[in-house]
Short mmCIF file of C-alpha atoms and ligand atoms in Angstrom, two decimals:
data_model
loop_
_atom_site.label_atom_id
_atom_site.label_comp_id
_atom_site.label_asym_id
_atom_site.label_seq_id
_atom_site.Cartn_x
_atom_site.Cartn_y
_atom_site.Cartn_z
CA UNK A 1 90.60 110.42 -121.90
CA UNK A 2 87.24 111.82 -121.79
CA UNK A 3 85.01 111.13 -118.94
CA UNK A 4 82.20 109.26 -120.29
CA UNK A 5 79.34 110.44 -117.93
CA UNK A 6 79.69 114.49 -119.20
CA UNK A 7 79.77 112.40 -122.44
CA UNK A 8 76.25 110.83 -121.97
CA UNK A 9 75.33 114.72 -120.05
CA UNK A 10 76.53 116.60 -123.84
CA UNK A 11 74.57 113.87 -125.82
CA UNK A 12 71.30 114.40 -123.75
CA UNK A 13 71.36 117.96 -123.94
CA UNK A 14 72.16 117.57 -128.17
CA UNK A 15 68.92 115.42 -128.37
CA UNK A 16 67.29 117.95 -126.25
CA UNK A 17 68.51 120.65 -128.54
CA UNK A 18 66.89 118.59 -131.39
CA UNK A 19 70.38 117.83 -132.85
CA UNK A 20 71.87 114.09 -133.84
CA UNK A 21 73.92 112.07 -131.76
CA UNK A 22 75.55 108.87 -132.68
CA UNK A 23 75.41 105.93 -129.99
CA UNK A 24 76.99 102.60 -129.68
CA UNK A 25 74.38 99.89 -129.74
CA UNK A 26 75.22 95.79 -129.30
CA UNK A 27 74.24 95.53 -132.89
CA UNK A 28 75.81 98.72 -134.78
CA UNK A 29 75.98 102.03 -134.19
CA UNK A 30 72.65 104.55 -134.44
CA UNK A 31 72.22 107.31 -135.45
CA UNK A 32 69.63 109.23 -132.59
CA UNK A 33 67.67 112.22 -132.67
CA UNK A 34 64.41 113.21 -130.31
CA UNK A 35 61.61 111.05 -131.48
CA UNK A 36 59.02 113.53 -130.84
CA UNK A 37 60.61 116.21 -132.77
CA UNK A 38 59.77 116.83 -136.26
CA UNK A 39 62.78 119.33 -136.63
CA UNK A 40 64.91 117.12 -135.56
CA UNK A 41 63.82 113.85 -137.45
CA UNK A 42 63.90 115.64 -140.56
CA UNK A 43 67.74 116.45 -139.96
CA UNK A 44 67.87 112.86 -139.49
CA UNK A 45 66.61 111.76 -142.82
CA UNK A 46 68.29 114.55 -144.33
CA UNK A 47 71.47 113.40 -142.70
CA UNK A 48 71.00 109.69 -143.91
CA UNK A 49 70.17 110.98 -147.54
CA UNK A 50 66.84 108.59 -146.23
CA UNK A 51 63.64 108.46 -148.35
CA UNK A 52 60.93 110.25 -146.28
CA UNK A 53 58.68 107.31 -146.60
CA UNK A 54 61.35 105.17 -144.44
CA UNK A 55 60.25 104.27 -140.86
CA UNK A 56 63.09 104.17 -138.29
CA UNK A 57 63.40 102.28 -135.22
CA UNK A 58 62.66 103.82 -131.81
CA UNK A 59 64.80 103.28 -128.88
CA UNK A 60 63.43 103.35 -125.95
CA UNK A 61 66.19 102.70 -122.19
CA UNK A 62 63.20 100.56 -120.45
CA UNK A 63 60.57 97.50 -121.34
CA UNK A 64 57.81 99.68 -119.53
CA UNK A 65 58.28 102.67 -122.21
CA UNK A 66 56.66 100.29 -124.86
CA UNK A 67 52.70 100.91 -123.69
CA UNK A 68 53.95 104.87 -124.06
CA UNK A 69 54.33 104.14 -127.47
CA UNK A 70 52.16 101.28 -128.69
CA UNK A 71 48.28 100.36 -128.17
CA UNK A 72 46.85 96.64 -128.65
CA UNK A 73 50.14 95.38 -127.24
CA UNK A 74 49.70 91.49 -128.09
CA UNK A 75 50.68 88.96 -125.81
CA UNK A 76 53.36 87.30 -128.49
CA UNK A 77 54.70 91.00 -128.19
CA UNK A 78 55.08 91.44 -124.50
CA UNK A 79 56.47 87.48 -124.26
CA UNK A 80 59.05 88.30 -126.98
CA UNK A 81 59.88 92.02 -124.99
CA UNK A 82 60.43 90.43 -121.65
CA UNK A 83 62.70 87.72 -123.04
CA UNK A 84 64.36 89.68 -125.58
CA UNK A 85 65.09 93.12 -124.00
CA UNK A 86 67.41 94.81 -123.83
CA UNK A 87 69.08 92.94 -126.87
CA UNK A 88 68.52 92.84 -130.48
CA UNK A 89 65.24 92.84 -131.24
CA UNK A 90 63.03 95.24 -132.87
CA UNK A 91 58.73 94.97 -132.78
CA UNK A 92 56.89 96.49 -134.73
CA UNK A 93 53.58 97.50 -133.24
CA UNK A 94 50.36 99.58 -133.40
CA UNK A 95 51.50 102.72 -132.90
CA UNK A 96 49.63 105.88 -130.26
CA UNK A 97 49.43 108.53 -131.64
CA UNK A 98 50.96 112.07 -131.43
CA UNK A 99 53.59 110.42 -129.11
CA UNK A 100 56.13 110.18 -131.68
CA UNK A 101 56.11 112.39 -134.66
CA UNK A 102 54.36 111.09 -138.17
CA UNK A 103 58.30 111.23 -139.43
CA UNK A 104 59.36 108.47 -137.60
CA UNK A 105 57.40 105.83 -138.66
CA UNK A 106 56.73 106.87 -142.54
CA UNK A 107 53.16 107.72 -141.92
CA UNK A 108 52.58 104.19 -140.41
CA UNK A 109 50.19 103.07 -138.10
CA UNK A 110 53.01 100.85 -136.77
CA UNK A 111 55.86 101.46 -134.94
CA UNK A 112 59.53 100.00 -134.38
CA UNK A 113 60.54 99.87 -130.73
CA UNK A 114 63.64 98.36 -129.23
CA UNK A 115 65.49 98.41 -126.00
CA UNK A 116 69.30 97.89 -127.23
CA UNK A 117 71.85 96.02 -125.22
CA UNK A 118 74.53 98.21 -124.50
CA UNK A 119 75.10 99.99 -121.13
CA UNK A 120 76.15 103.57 -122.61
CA UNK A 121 73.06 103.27 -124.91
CA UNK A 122 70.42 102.70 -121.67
CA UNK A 123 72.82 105.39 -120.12
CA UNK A 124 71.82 107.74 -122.83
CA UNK A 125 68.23 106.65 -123.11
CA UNK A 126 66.97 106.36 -119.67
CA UNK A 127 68.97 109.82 -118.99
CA UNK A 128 67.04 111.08 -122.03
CA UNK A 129 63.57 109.62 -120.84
CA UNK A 130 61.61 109.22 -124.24
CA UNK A 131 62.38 107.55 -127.56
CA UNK A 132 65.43 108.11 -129.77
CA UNK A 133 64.48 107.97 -133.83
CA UNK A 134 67.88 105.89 -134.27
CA UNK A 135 68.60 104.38 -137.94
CA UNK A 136 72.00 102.64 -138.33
CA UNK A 137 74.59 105.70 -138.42
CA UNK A 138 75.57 105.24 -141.96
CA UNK A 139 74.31 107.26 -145.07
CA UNK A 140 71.52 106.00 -147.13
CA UNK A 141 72.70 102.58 -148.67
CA UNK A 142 76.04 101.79 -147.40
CA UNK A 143 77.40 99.30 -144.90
CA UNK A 144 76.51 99.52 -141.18
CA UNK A 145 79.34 100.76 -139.28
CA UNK A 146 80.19 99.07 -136.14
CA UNK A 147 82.67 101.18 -134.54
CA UNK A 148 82.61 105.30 -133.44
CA UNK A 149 85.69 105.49 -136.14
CA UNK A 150 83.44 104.02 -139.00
CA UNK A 151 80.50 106.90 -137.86
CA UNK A 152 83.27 109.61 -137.58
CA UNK A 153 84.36 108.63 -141.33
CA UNK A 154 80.78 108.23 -143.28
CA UNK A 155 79.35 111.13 -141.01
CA UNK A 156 81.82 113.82 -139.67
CA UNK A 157 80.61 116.87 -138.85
CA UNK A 158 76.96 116.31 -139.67
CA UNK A 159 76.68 114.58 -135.71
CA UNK A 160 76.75 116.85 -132.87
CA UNK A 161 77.91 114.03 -130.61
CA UNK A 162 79.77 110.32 -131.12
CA UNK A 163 79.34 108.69 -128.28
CA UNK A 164 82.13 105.89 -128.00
CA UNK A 165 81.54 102.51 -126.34
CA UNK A 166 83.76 100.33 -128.56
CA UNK A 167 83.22 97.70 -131.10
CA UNK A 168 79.68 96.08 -131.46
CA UNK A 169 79.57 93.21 -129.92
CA UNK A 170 76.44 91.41 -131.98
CA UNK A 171 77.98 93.00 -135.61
CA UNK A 172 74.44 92.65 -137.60
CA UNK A 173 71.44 94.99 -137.17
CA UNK A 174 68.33 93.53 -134.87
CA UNK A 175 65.67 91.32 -136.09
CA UNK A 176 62.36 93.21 -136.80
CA UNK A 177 59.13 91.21 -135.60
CA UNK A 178 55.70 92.22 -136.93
CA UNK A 179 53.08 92.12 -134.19
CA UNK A 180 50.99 94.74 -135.60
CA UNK A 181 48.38 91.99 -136.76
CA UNK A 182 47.37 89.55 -134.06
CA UNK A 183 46.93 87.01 -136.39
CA UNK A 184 50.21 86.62 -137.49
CA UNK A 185 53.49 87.50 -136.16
CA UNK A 186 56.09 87.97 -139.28
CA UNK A 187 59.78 88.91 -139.30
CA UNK A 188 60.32 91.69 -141.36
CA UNK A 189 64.25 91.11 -141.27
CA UNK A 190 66.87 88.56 -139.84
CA UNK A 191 69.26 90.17 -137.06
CA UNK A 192 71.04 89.20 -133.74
CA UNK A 193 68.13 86.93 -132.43
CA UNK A 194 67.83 84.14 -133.88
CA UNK A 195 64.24 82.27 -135.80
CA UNK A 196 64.50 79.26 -133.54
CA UNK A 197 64.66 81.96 -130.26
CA UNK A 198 61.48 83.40 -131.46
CA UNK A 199 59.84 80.36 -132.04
CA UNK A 200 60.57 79.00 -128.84
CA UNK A 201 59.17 81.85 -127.23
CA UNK A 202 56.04 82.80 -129.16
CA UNK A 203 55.12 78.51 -129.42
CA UNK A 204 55.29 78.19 -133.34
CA UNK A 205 57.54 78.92 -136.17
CA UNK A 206 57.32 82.63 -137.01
CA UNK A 207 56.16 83.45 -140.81
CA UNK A 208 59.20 84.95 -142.67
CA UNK A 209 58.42 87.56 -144.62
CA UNK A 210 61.84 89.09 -145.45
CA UNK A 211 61.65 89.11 -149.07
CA UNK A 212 59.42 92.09 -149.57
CA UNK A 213 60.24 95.73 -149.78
CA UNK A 214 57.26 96.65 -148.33
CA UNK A 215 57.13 95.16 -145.32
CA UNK A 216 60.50 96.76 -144.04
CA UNK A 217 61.63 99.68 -146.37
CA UNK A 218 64.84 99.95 -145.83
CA UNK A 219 65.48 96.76 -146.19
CA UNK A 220 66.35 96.83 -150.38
CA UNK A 221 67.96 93.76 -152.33
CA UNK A 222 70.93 96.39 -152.41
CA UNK A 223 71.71 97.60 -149.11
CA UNK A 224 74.78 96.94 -147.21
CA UNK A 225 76.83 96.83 -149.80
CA UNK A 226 80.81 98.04 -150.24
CA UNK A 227 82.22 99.16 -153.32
CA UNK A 228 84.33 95.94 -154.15
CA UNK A 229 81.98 93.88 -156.20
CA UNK A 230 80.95 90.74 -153.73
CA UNK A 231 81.03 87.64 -155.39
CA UNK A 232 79.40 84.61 -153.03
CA UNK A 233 80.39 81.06 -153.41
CA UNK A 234 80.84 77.72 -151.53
CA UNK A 235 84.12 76.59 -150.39
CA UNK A 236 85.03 74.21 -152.89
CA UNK A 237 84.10 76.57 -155.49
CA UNK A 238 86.67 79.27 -154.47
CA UNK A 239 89.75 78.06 -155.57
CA UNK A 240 88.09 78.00 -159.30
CA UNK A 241 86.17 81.44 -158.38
CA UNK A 242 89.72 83.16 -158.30
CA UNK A 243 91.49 81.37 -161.06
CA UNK A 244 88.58 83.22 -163.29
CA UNK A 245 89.31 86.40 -161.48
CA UNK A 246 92.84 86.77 -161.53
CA UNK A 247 94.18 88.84 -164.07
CA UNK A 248 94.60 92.35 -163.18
CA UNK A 249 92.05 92.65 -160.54
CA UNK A 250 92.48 93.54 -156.72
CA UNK A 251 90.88 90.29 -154.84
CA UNK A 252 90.26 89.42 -151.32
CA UNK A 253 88.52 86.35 -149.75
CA UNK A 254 86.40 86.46 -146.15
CA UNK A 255 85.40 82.91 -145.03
CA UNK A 256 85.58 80.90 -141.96
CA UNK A 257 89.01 79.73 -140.53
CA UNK A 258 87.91 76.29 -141.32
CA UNK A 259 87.31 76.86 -144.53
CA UNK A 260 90.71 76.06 -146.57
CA UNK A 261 92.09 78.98 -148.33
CA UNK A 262 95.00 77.09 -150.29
CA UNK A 263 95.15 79.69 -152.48
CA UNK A 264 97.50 82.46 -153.45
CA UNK A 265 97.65 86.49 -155.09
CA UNK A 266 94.37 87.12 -152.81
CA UNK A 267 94.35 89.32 -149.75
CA UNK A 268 93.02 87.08 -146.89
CA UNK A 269 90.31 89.88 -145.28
CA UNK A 270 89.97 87.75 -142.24
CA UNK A 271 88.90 84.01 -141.21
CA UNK A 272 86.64 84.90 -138.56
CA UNK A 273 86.98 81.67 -136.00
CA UNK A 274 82.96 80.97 -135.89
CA UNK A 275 79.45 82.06 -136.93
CA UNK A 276 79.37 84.61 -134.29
CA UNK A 277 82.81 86.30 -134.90
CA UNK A 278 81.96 86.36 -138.36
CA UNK A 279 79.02 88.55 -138.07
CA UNK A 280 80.64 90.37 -135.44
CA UNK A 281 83.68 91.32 -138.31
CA UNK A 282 81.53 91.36 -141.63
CA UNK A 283 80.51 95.03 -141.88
CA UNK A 284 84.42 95.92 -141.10
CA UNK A 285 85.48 93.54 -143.47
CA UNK A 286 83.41 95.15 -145.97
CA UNK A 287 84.78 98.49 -144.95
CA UNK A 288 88.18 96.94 -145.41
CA UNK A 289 87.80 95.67 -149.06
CA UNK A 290 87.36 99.56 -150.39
CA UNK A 291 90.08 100.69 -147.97
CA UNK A 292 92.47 98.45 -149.45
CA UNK A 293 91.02 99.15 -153.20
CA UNK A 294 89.65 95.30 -154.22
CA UNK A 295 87.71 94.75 -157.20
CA UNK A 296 86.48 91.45 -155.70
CA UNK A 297 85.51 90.40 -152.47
CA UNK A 298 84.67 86.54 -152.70
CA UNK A 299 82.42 85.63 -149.56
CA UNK A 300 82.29 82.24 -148.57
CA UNK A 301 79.32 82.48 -146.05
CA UNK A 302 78.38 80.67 -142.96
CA UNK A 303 76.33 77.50 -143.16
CA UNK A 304 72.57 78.70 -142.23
CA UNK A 305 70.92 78.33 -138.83
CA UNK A 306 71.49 80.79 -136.28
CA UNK A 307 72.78 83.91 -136.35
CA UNK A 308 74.65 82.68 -139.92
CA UNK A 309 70.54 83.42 -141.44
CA UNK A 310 71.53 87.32 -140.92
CA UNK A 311 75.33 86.90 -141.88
CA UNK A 312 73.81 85.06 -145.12
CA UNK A 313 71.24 87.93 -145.44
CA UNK A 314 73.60 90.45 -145.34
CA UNK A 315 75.95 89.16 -147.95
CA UNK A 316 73.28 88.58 -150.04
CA UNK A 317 72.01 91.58 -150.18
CA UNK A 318 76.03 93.09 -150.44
CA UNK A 319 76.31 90.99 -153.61
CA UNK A 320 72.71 91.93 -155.06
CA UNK A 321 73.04 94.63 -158.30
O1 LIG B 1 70.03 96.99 -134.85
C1 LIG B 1 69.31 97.88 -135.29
O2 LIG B 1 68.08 97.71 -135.51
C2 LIG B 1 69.95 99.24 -135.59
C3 LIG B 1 70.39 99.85 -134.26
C4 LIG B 1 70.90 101.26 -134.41
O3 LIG B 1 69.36 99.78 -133.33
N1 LIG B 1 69.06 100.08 -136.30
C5 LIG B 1 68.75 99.89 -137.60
O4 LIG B 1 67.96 100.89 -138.13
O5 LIG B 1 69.15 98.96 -138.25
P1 LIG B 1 67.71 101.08 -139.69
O6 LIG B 1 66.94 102.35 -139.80
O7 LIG B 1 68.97 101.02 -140.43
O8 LIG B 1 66.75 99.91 -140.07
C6 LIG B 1 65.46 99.94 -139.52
C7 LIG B 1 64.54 99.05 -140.30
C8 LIG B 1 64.17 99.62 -141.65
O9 LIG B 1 64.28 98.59 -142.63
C9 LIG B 1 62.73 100.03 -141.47
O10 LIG B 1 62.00 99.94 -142.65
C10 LIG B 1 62.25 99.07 -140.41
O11 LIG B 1 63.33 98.94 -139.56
N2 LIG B 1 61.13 99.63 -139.66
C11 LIG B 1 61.15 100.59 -138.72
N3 LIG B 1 59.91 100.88 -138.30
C12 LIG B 1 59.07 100.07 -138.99
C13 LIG B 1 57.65 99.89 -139.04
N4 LIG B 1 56.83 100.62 -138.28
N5 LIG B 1 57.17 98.97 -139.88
C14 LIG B 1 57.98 98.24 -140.67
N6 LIG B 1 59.32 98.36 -140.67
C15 LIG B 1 59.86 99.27 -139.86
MG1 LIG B 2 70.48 100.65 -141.77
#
C-alpha cells in the first residue's frame, strides 16, 4: 500500500515542477496542472488533445481563494460559494488579471473556480496553495472517467502523478453558474447541484442557458460519448427498440431497476437502484459498453428533476452524432 500523504507530497512537488497530476474529485477525476504556469497549461491542453480556445476550471482548496482570483464578486456568487463549497459547483466570474495565465480561461475575461468535495483533492490543493487548471482527466471528447483505473487507461504515461481516492462519489461533472453579468445569473451546464438548489439560494429560477456552444466550450452536442452507438428511449418503448436491433448486433440496456427489462439476447449493463446511483455508474457504464464490444447501448434515462437533469444531459449528448 502506498502511504497517501508522500502521495499528496510527490503530486505537489509535480505541479510545482509544472508537470500534470491527476486527482480524485466528488464529481470525476481532473486532470491538474499549476494555474499560473503557461508551460504547464499548455502540456495540459496538449495532453487533452483540447482546443486552445477551451477555458478550464480552476480549483482552488479554500472559499477565501475566490477574491485571489475574481473581481466584482456578486452577491448571488458569494451566497451560492458559501452554500455550495466544497461540492460540485463551478462559477464563472470576472476574472483578475495576471493571476492565472491567459491559457486557462481561453482568453476570457471570466473565470471558472470551484472548491471540489473530496478530502485528498483539498489535501492536494490547500498543500499546493494556488489554483489547479483541472479539466476532467479524459482526452478531448470521450467519457469522463470516474475512477484512477479509467485515468491510468485513457492517459498512461502522459500524468506524472494519479492520485487515488476511489470511485466518485457524485459520477457527473459540476454545474457551471454564470455570474460574470450581474444582471443575470445563467447555468452554463447541468452537474451535481441541482436547478431547484440554486434557485433556492439565489431567490429566483436561474436562466438556463445550456444549449449554446458558446457559453461553455467544451460543452459540444457530442461529448461524452462511448463508442457503442447510444440509442435513448422510454421504457415501454424498449422491448420494441431491441426487437429492431437484434440481428447480428452486440446490445446492452442501462435503465433503472424499476424499470422492467423482460427482455432477452441483451447484456443487462447495470440497473442502477435510483437517480443518484445512476449518475454515480453512467460514465462506467459507458466505459463498459466498448469493453465488452456493443454496437448498441439503449439508455432508458431517469425521469427529470434533480440530479436526473445532468444524467439526461449527459446521455443526450452520448447519443448526439
Ligand atoms: O466537475 C467538474 O467540473 C470537473 C472536475 C475535474 O472538477 N471538471 C470538468 O472540467 O468537468 P472540463 O474542463 O471537462 O469542463 C469544464 C467546462 C468546459 O465546458 C468549459 O468550457 C467551462 O467549464 N468553463 C471553464 N471556464 C469557463 C469560463 N470562464 N467561461 C465559460 N465556461 C467555462
Ligand atoms: Mg470534460
Amino acid at each position: 500500500m502506498s502511504d497517501p500523504v508522500s502521495d499528496v507530497d510527490r503530486a505537489v512537488d509535480a505541479l510545482r515542477r509544472r508537470g500534470l497530476v491527476a486527482f480524485p474529485t466528488e464529481t470525476v477525476y481532473g486532470l491538474g496542472a499549476d494555474a499560473a504556469s503557461d508551460d504547464a497549461l499548455a502540456r495540459l491542453y496538449s495532453v487533452k488533445r483540447r482546443p486552445p480556445d477551451h477555458p478550464v476550471i480552476v480549483h482552488v482548496g479554500a472559499m477565501g481563494q475566490l477574491d485571489e482570483l475574481a473581481r466584482h464578486v456578486t452577491d448571488s456568487a458569494r451566497a451560492l460559494a458559501a452554500a455550495c463549497w466544497p461540492g460540485p459547483l463551478t462559477l464563472v466570474v470576472r476574472r483578475r488579471r495576471g493571476v492565472v495565465g491567459d491559457r486557462a480561461t481561453g482568453g476570457r475575461d471570466t473565470v471558472g473556480v470551484r472548491v471540489p468535495d473530496h478530502p485528498l483533492a483539498l489535501e492536494l490543493l490547500q498543500a499546493f496553495g494556488s489554483g489547479v487548471a483541472a479539466p476532467s482527466a479524459n482526452r478531448f471528447g470521450r467519457v469522463s472517467p470516474t475512477t484512477a483505473a479509467h485515468v491510468r487507461t485513457d492517459l498512461g504515461e502522459d500524468v506524472d502523478v494519479i492520485l487515488d481516492g476511489g470511485p466518485c462519489s457524485v459520477g457527473v461533472e459540476s454545474t457551471i453558474v454564470d455570474c460574470s453579468d450581474a444582471g443575470a445569473i445563467r447555468v452554463l451546464r447541468v452537474g451535481g447541484v441541482t436547478l431547484d438548489r440554486i434557485a433556492a439560494i439565489i431567490g429566483h429560477a436561474p436562466t438556463l442557458a445550456t444549449g449554446g456552444e458558446f457559453a461553455a466550450p467544451g460543452t459540444l452536442a457530442q461529448h461524452y460519448a462511448p463508442d457503442a452507438r447510444i440509442e435513448i428511449v422510454e421504457p415501454e418503448d424498449l422491448a420494441t427498440a431491441i426487437a429492431a436491433h437484434g440481428h447480428g448486433n452486440h446490445l446492452g440496456v442501462l435503465a433503472l431497476a424499476d424499470v422492467a427489462l423482460d427482455v432477452t439476447g441483451v447484456t443487462v449493463l447495470s440497473a442502477p437502484s435510483d437517480v443518484d446511483d445512476y449518475a454515480r455508474v453512467l460514465f462506467a457504464r459507458f466505459r463498459d459498453a466498448d469493453r465488452l464490444g456493443l454496437d448498441v447501448l439503449f439508455v432508458v434515462p431517469p425521469p427529470a428533476g434533480g440530479i436526473g437533469d445532468a444524467v439526461r444531459d449527459r446521455v443526450r449528448r452520448a447519443g448526439a452524432r
